[in-house]
Coordinates of C-alpha atoms and ligand atoms in Angstrom, one line a residue:
M30 CA 113.1 68.6 169.2
D31 CA 114.2 67.1 165.9
K32 CA 113.5 70.0 163.6
K33 CA 112.9 73.7 163.6
L34 CA 109.9 75.1 161.8
Y35 CA 109.9 78.8 160.7
F36 CA 106.5 80.3 160.4
D37 CA 107.4 84.0 160.9
A38 CA 108.1 85.3 157.4
N39 CA 106.2 88.5 158.1
A40 CA 108.8 89.4 160.7
T41 CA 111.6 88.5 158.3
A42 CA 111.6 86.1 155.3
R43 CA 114.3 83.6 154.6
I44 CA 116.9 85.2 152.2
R45 CA 116.9 83.8 148.7
P46 CA 120.0 81.7 147.9
E47 CA 120.6 83.7 144.7
V48 CA 120.5 86.9 146.8
I49 CA 123.1 85.5 149.2
S50 CA 125.4 84.7 146.3
L51 CA 125.1 88.2 144.9
V52 CA 125.5 89.9 148.2
V53 CA 128.7 87.8 149.0
E54 CA 130.0 88.6 145.6
V55 CA 129.5 92.4 146.0
M56 CA 130.9 92.3 149.5
G57 CA 134.1 91.0 148.1
E58 CA 134.4 94.1 145.9
V59 CA 135.9 97.4 147.2
G60 CA 134.7 100.8 146.3
N61 CA 132.6 103.7 147.6
A62 CA 129.9 104.4 145.1
S63 CA 130.7 108.2 145.3
S64 CA 134.3 107.8 144.3
P65 CA 135.0 108.8 140.7
H66 CA 137.7 106.0 140.2
S67 CA 136.9 102.7 138.5
F68 CA 136.3 100.9 141.8
G69 CA 133.8 103.5 142.8
R70 CA 132.2 103.4 139.3
E71 CA 131.7 99.6 139.7
A72 CA 130.0 100.1 143.1
R73 CA 127.8 102.8 141.5
K74 CA 126.9 100.4 138.7
R75 CA 125.7 97.8 141.3
I76 CA 123.5 100.4 142.9
E77 CA 122.0 101.7 139.6
T78 CA 121.3 98.2 138.4
A79 CA 119.3 97.6 141.6
R80 CA 117.6 101.0 141.3
R81 CA 116.4 100.0 137.8
Q82 CA 115.3 96.6 139.1
V83 CA 113.1 98.1 141.9
A84 CA 111.8 100.8 139.6
A85 CA 110.7 98.3 137.0
T86 CA 108.6 96.4 139.6
L87 CA 106.6 99.5 140.4
N88 CA 106.6 101.0 136.9
V89 CA 108.4 104.2 138.0
D90 CA 111.5 105.9 136.7
A91 CA 114.7 104.9 138.4
Q92 CA 115.1 108.4 139.8
Q93 CA 112.0 107.9 141.8
V94 CA 113.6 105.2 143.9
I95 CA 115.7 106.4 147.0
F96 CA 117.5 103.6 148.8
N97 CA 117.7 103.7 152.6
S98 CA 118.1 101.4 155.6
G99 CA 114.5 100.0 155.5
A100 CA 110.9 100.9 156.0
T101 CA 111.4 102.3 159.6
E102 CA 113.6 105.0 158.0
G103 CA 111.3 105.4 155.0
N104 CA 108.2 105.8 157.2
T105 CA 110.0 108.2 159.6
T106 CA 111.2 110.3 156.6
V107 CA 107.8 110.6 155.2
F108 CA 106.1 111.5 158.5
K109 CA 108.9 114.0 159.6
G110 CA 108.2 115.8 156.4
F111 CA 104.6 116.6 157.5
E112 CA 105.3 117.2 161.2
G113 CA 103.0 119.9 162.7
K114 CA 100.5 119.4 159.9
R115 CA 97.3 117.4 159.9
I116 CA 98.1 113.8 159.3
L117 CA 95.5 110.9 159.0
A118 CA 96.8 107.4 159.3
S119 CA 95.0 104.1 159.8
A120 CA 94.8 102.8 163.3
I121 CA 96.6 99.6 162.3
E122 CA 99.8 101.1 161.0
H123 CA 103.2 99.5 162.0
P124 CA 104.9 100.9 165.2
S125 CA 107.4 102.6 162.9
I126 CA 104.6 105.0 162.0
M127 CA 102.6 104.9 165.3
D128 CA 105.6 105.6 167.4
C129 CA 107.7 107.8 165.0
G130 CA 107.2 110.8 167.2
V131 CA 105.0 112.7 164.8
A132 CA 101.4 113.5 165.9
L133 CA 98.6 111.9 163.8
E134 CA 94.9 111.2 163.9
T135 CA 93.9 107.5 163.5
I136 CA 91.4 106.3 160.9
P137 CA 89.3 103.5 162.4
V138 CA 89.1 100.0 160.9
T139 CA 86.2 97.6 160.7
S140 CA 86.1 94.3 162.7
D141 CA 87.6 92.6 159.6
G142 CA 90.6 94.9 159.9
V143 CA 89.9 97.1 156.8
V144 CA 90.1 100.9 156.9
D145 CA 86.5 102.2 157.5
L146 CA 85.8 104.3 154.4
D147 CA 82.8 106.0 155.9
A148 CA 84.7 107.0 159.0
F149 CA 87.5 108.2 156.7
K150 CA 85.1 110.3 154.6
K151 CA 83.8 111.9 157.8
M152 CA 87.3 112.8 159.0
L153 CA 88.0 114.3 155.6
S154 CA 84.9 116.5 155.8
S155 CA 85.5 117.7 159.3
G156 CA 88.4 119.9 160.2
P157 CA 91.0 121.3 157.9
S158 CA 92.2 119.4 154.9
P159 CA 94.9 116.9 155.9
A160 CA 98.4 117.4 154.5
L161 CA 99.1 113.6 154.5
V162 CA 97.0 110.5 154.5
S163 CA 98.8 107.2 155.2
V164 CA 97.4 103.7 154.8
M165 CA 99.4 100.6 154.6
T166 CA 99.1 98.3 151.5
A167 CA 98.6 95.2 153.6
N168 CA 98.7 94.8 157.4
N169 CA 101.7 93.0 158.9
E170 CA 99.6 91.1 161.5
T171 CA 96.4 90.1 159.7
G172 CA 97.6 90.3 156.1
V173 CA 94.5 92.3 155.3
I174 CA 94.8 94.2 152.0
Q175 CA 93.7 97.8 152.3
P176 CA 91.7 99.8 149.7
V177 CA 94.6 102.1 149.1
A178 CA 93.6 103.3 145.6
E179 CA 90.1 104.3 146.9
I180 CA 91.6 106.0 149.9
A181 CA 94.2 107.8 147.8
K182 CA 91.5 109.1 145.4
L183 CA 89.4 110.5 148.3
A184 CA 92.5 112.0 149.9
K185 CA 93.8 113.6 146.7
D186 CA 90.3 115.1 146.1
A187 CA 90.7 116.7 149.6
G188 CA 94.1 118.1 148.6
A189 CA 96.3 115.7 150.7
M190 CA 99.4 113.8 149.7
V191 CA 99.2 110.1 150.2
H192 CA 101.7 107.5 151.6
S193 CA 101.4 103.7 151.7
D194 CA 103.7 101.5 153.8
A195 CA 104.0 98.7 151.2
V196 CA 106.2 96.4 153.2
Q197 CA 103.8 93.6 153.5
G198 CA 102.2 93.9 150.1
Y199 CA 105.3 94.5 147.9
G200 CA 106.5 91.4 146.0
R201 CA 103.4 89.5 147.2
F202 CA 100.7 90.8 144.9
A203 CA 100.8 93.1 141.9
F204 CA 100.5 96.9 142.1
T205 CA 102.4 100.0 140.9
R206 CA 102.8 103.4 142.4
E207 CA 100.3 104.7 139.9
S208 CA 97.7 101.9 140.4
L209 CA 97.7 102.9 144.1
G210 CA 97.7 106.6 143.3
V211 CA 100.1 107.5 146.0
D212 CA 102.9 110.0 146.4
F213 CA 105.1 107.9 148.6
L214 CA 105.7 104.2 149.0
T215 CA 108.0 102.7 151.6
L216 CA 109.6 99.2 151.1
S217 CA 111.8 96.8 152.9
A218 CA 114.0 94.2 151.4
H219 CA 113.9 91.6 154.2
K220 CA 110.3 90.7 153.7
I221 CA 110.8 89.5 150.2
G222 CA 113.9 87.4 150.5
G223 CA 116.4 90.3 150.4
P224 CA 118.9 91.3 153.1
Q225 CA 117.9 93.0 156.4
G226 CA 118.8 96.7 156.8
V227 CA 118.0 97.9 153.4
G228 CA 114.8 99.4 151.7
A229 CA 113.6 102.2 149.6
M230 CA 111.3 105.1 149.5
V231 CA 109.5 105.5 146.1
I232 CA 108.2 108.9 145.2
A233 CA 105.9 110.3 142.6
P234 CA 107.4 112.6 139.9
G235 CA 107.9 116.1 141.2
V236 CA 107.8 115.2 144.9
T237 CA 110.6 116.5 147.0
P238 CA 111.0 114.3 150.0
Y239 CA 112.0 115.4 153.5
K240 CA 115.8 114.9 154.1
L241 CA 116.1 112.9 157.3
L242 CA 119.8 112.3 157.0
Q243 CA 121.8 115.3 156.2
G244 CA 125.4 115.3 155.1
G245 CA 126.7 113.4 152.1
G246 CA 125.2 114.0 148.7
Q247 CA 124.2 110.4 148.2
E248 CA 120.9 109.3 146.6
R249 CA 120.8 112.5 144.5
R250 CA 121.2 114.6 147.7
Q251 CA 118.1 113.1 149.2
R252 CA 119.6 110.7 151.7
G253 CA 123.0 111.2 153.2
G254 CA 125.3 108.3 154.1
T255 CA 127.5 105.8 152.2
E256 CA 125.2 103.4 150.5
N257 CA 125.0 99.7 151.6
V258 CA 126.1 98.6 148.1
A259 CA 125.9 94.8 148.7
G260 CA 122.5 95.2 150.5
I261 CA 121.1 97.3 147.8
A262 CA 122.3 94.9 145.1
G263 CA 120.6 92.1 147.0
F264 CA 117.4 94.1 147.3
G265 CA 117.3 94.7 143.6
L266 CA 117.6 91.0 142.8
A267 CA 115.1 90.0 145.5
A268 CA 112.6 92.6 144.2
E269 CA 112.9 91.3 140.6
M270 CA 112.5 87.7 141.7
A271 CA 109.6 88.4 144.1
C272 CA 107.7 90.5 141.5
S273 CA 108.1 87.9 138.8
S274 CA 106.6 85.1 140.8
F275 CA 103.4 86.3 142.4
E276 CA 101.7 82.9 141.6
K277 CA 104.2 81.1 143.8
F278 CA 103.3 83.4 146.6
Q279 CA 99.6 83.0 145.9
S280 CA 100.0 79.2 146.1
L281 CA 100.7 79.6 149.9
G282 CA 97.0 80.3 150.3
A283 CA 96.2 76.6 150.1
L284 CA 98.7 75.8 152.9
R285 CA 97.5 78.7 155.0
D286 CA 93.9 77.5 154.7
R287 CA 94.9 74.0 155.7
I288 CA 96.4 75.4 158.9
E289 CA 93.3 77.5 159.6
V290 CA 90.9 74.6 159.1
H291 CA 93.0 72.4 161.4
F292 CA 93.5 75.0 164.2
Q293 CA 89.8 76.0 164.1
T294 CA 88.7 72.5 165.1
S295 CA 89.3 74.0 168.5
P296 CA 86.2 76.2 169.5
R297 CA 88.6 78.5 171.3
V298 CA 90.2 79.7 168.0
T299 CA 89.0 82.7 166.1
V300 CA 90.6 83.6 162.7
Y301 CA 90.7 87.3 161.7
G302 CA 90.4 88.9 158.3
A303 CA 89.2 85.6 156.6
N304 CA 86.2 87.3 155.0
V305 CA 88.2 90.0 153.2
P306 CA 91.2 90.0 150.8
R307 CA 94.4 89.0 152.6
T308 CA 98.0 88.2 151.7
A309 CA 98.2 84.5 150.9
N310 CA 100.8 83.6 153.5
T311 CA 99.3 85.1 156.6
S312 CA 97.0 83.8 159.3
F313 CA 96.1 85.8 162.4
M314 CA 94.1 84.2 165.2
T315 CA 93.2 84.4 168.8
I316 CA 93.1 81.5 171.2
K317 CA 91.0 81.7 174.3
G318 CA 92.2 80.2 177.6
V319 CA 96.0 80.8 177.4
P320 CA 98.2 83.9 177.9
N321 CA 100.3 85.1 174.9
D322 CA 103.7 84.4 176.4
T323 CA 102.8 80.9 177.5
L324 CA 101.6 80.0 174.0
L325 CA 104.6 81.5 172.2
M326 CA 107.0 79.9 174.6
A327 CA 105.3 76.5 174.2
F328 CA 105.7 76.8 170.4
D329 CA 109.3 77.9 170.8
L330 CA 110.1 74.9 173.0
E331 CA 108.8 72.7 170.2
G332 CA 111.1 74.5 167.8
V333 CA 108.4 76.5 166.0
A334 CA 108.8 80.2 165.3
V335 CA 105.5 82.0 165.3
S336 CA 104.6 85.4 166.7
A337 CA 101.9 87.2 168.7
G338 CA 101.7 90.0 166.1
S339 CA 104.2 92.5 164.9
A340 CA 107.8 91.5 165.7
C341 CA 108.0 94.5 168.0
S342 CA 105.1 93.2 170.2
S343 CA 106.0 89.5 170.1
G344 CA 106.3 88.1 173.6
S345 CA 104.4 91.0 175.0
T346 CA 101.4 90.2 177.2
R347 CA 99.5 93.2 175.9
L348 CA 96.8 92.6 173.2
S349 CA 98.1 93.6 169.8
N350 CA 97.0 97.2 168.9
V351 CA 95.7 95.9 165.6
L352 CA 93.3 93.5 167.3
G353 CA 92.4 96.4 169.7
A354 CA 91.6 98.6 166.7
M355 CA 89.4 95.8 165.3
G356 CA 87.4 95.8 168.5
V357 CA 88.8 92.8 170.3
V358 CA 88.8 93.2 174.0
S359 CA 92.0 92.6 175.9
D360 CA 92.1 89.6 178.2
P361 CA 95.1 88.1 180.0
L362 CA 93.8 84.7 178.9
L363 CA 93.5 85.6 175.2
A364 CA 96.6 84.8 173.1
S365 CA 97.1 86.2 169.6
L366 CA 98.9 84.1 167.1
R367 CA 100.4 85.1 163.7
I368 CA 101.5 82.3 161.5
S369 CA 103.2 83.6 158.4
L370 CA 104.5 81.3 155.7
G371 CA 107.5 81.8 153.5
I372 CA 107.7 80.9 149.8
N373 CA 109.5 77.7 150.6
T374 CA 107.1 76.5 153.3
T375 CA 106.2 72.9 152.5
E376 CA 103.1 70.8 153.0
K377 CA 105.1 68.6 155.3
E378 CA 106.1 71.5 157.5
V379 CA 102.4 72.5 157.7
E380 CA 101.5 69.0 158.8
E381 CA 104.2 69.1 161.4
L382 CA 102.9 72.4 162.7
C383 CA 99.4 71.0 162.9
A384 CA 100.6 68.0 164.9
I385 CA 102.5 70.3 167.3
W386 CA 99.3 72.3 167.7
D387 CA 97.4 69.2 168.6
K388 CA 100.0 68.4 171.3
L389 CA 99.9 71.9 172.7
R390 CA 96.2 72.2 172.6
A391 CA 95.9 69.0 174.7
R392 CA 98.4 70.3 177.2
L393 CA 97.5 74.0 177.4
L394 CA 93.8 73.9 176.8
K395 CA 93.0 70.4 178.0
E396 CA 91.2 69.7 174.8
Ligands
PLP29 N1 106.2 98.5 158.1 C1 105.7 97.2 158.2 C2 104.2 97.0 157.7 C3 106.4 96.2 158.6 O1 105.9 94.9 158.7 C4 107.8 96.4 159.0 C5 108.6 95.3 159.5 O2 108.4 94.7 160.5 C6 108.3 97.7 158.9 C7 107.4 98.7 158.5 C8 109.7 98.1 159.3 O3 110.5 97.7 158.3 P1 112.1 97.6 158.5 O4 112.4 96.4 159.3 O5 112.7 97.6 157.1 O6 112.5 98.8 159.2

């Protein structure tokens, strides 16, 4: 194996060099942002700069941004706040929602992986008004962009509050909290070239979020715990950089399409979500005739990082729950494959991936 190829940016994206420099610089400083002395005030400045940076990308006031440890925490916080009430969430939400321990009803999706608006309207008109409706901005496996603004309007008319897990859409295409019409947005830094273990919950004016972590008075008493100052500073810079270069991200679409055209020369390959708007870096396909783990391992042995779906289900032999929701029937000889490009993925890397696929295809599928 001469070179490693990373095609798993939806699991975690490569951190931006400028972000690394800033994080290292801030880690070299000392000071708890809650301390009133000058060291503490410098740490506080770092956090407030990042808060303004993230707020600007979503056109919200800085006070509407609450930093946390990432989207798993953000999603859990939102859902815990509605525990025991009627919650509707799309059937393709991330495991951090599906498995957060709060009961919810799932809204079906079409075979293209888009929330089924007719089914959603029926759910709204049957039973009590939901307290919360949650639909992700873009799906982590298929990249399919969801009609969040439309869903939010219907949900609001029915008296519900609205949440969108924006992890896979943020920094990739343009939207604001207001353009989506939601009360809560949850974000994660490590999908946009920021550090792992940091994210934010963005709230609409006047919304009081559930307090998951009690204790300290940090984040305006909304999230206890000493802030990850270096991580937050890195997130702020990554957010600013990602949201000022959407065209760069869009340009990945041509590389992604090149991969799909090449992989689909095999009749055993089916690509999902290609007929609907998708994030430019993501391709999700199934391959008939090979088990999931065999395919992933074969790519790994060639030095290629891809996944079977969400990072949490990678390596699992079960069919991804997203494909299940899209009506794909589980089969031990049906592998799912997510290829997700990063902003620095090159044409040469794409050609290398295609060549490796040709080799694996001959060996595993005898084609
Ligand atoms: N939501 C979605 C759609 C994701 O893709 C991820 C990351 O895999 C998460 C939530 C969890 O984010 P974090 O790793 O910041 O907890």
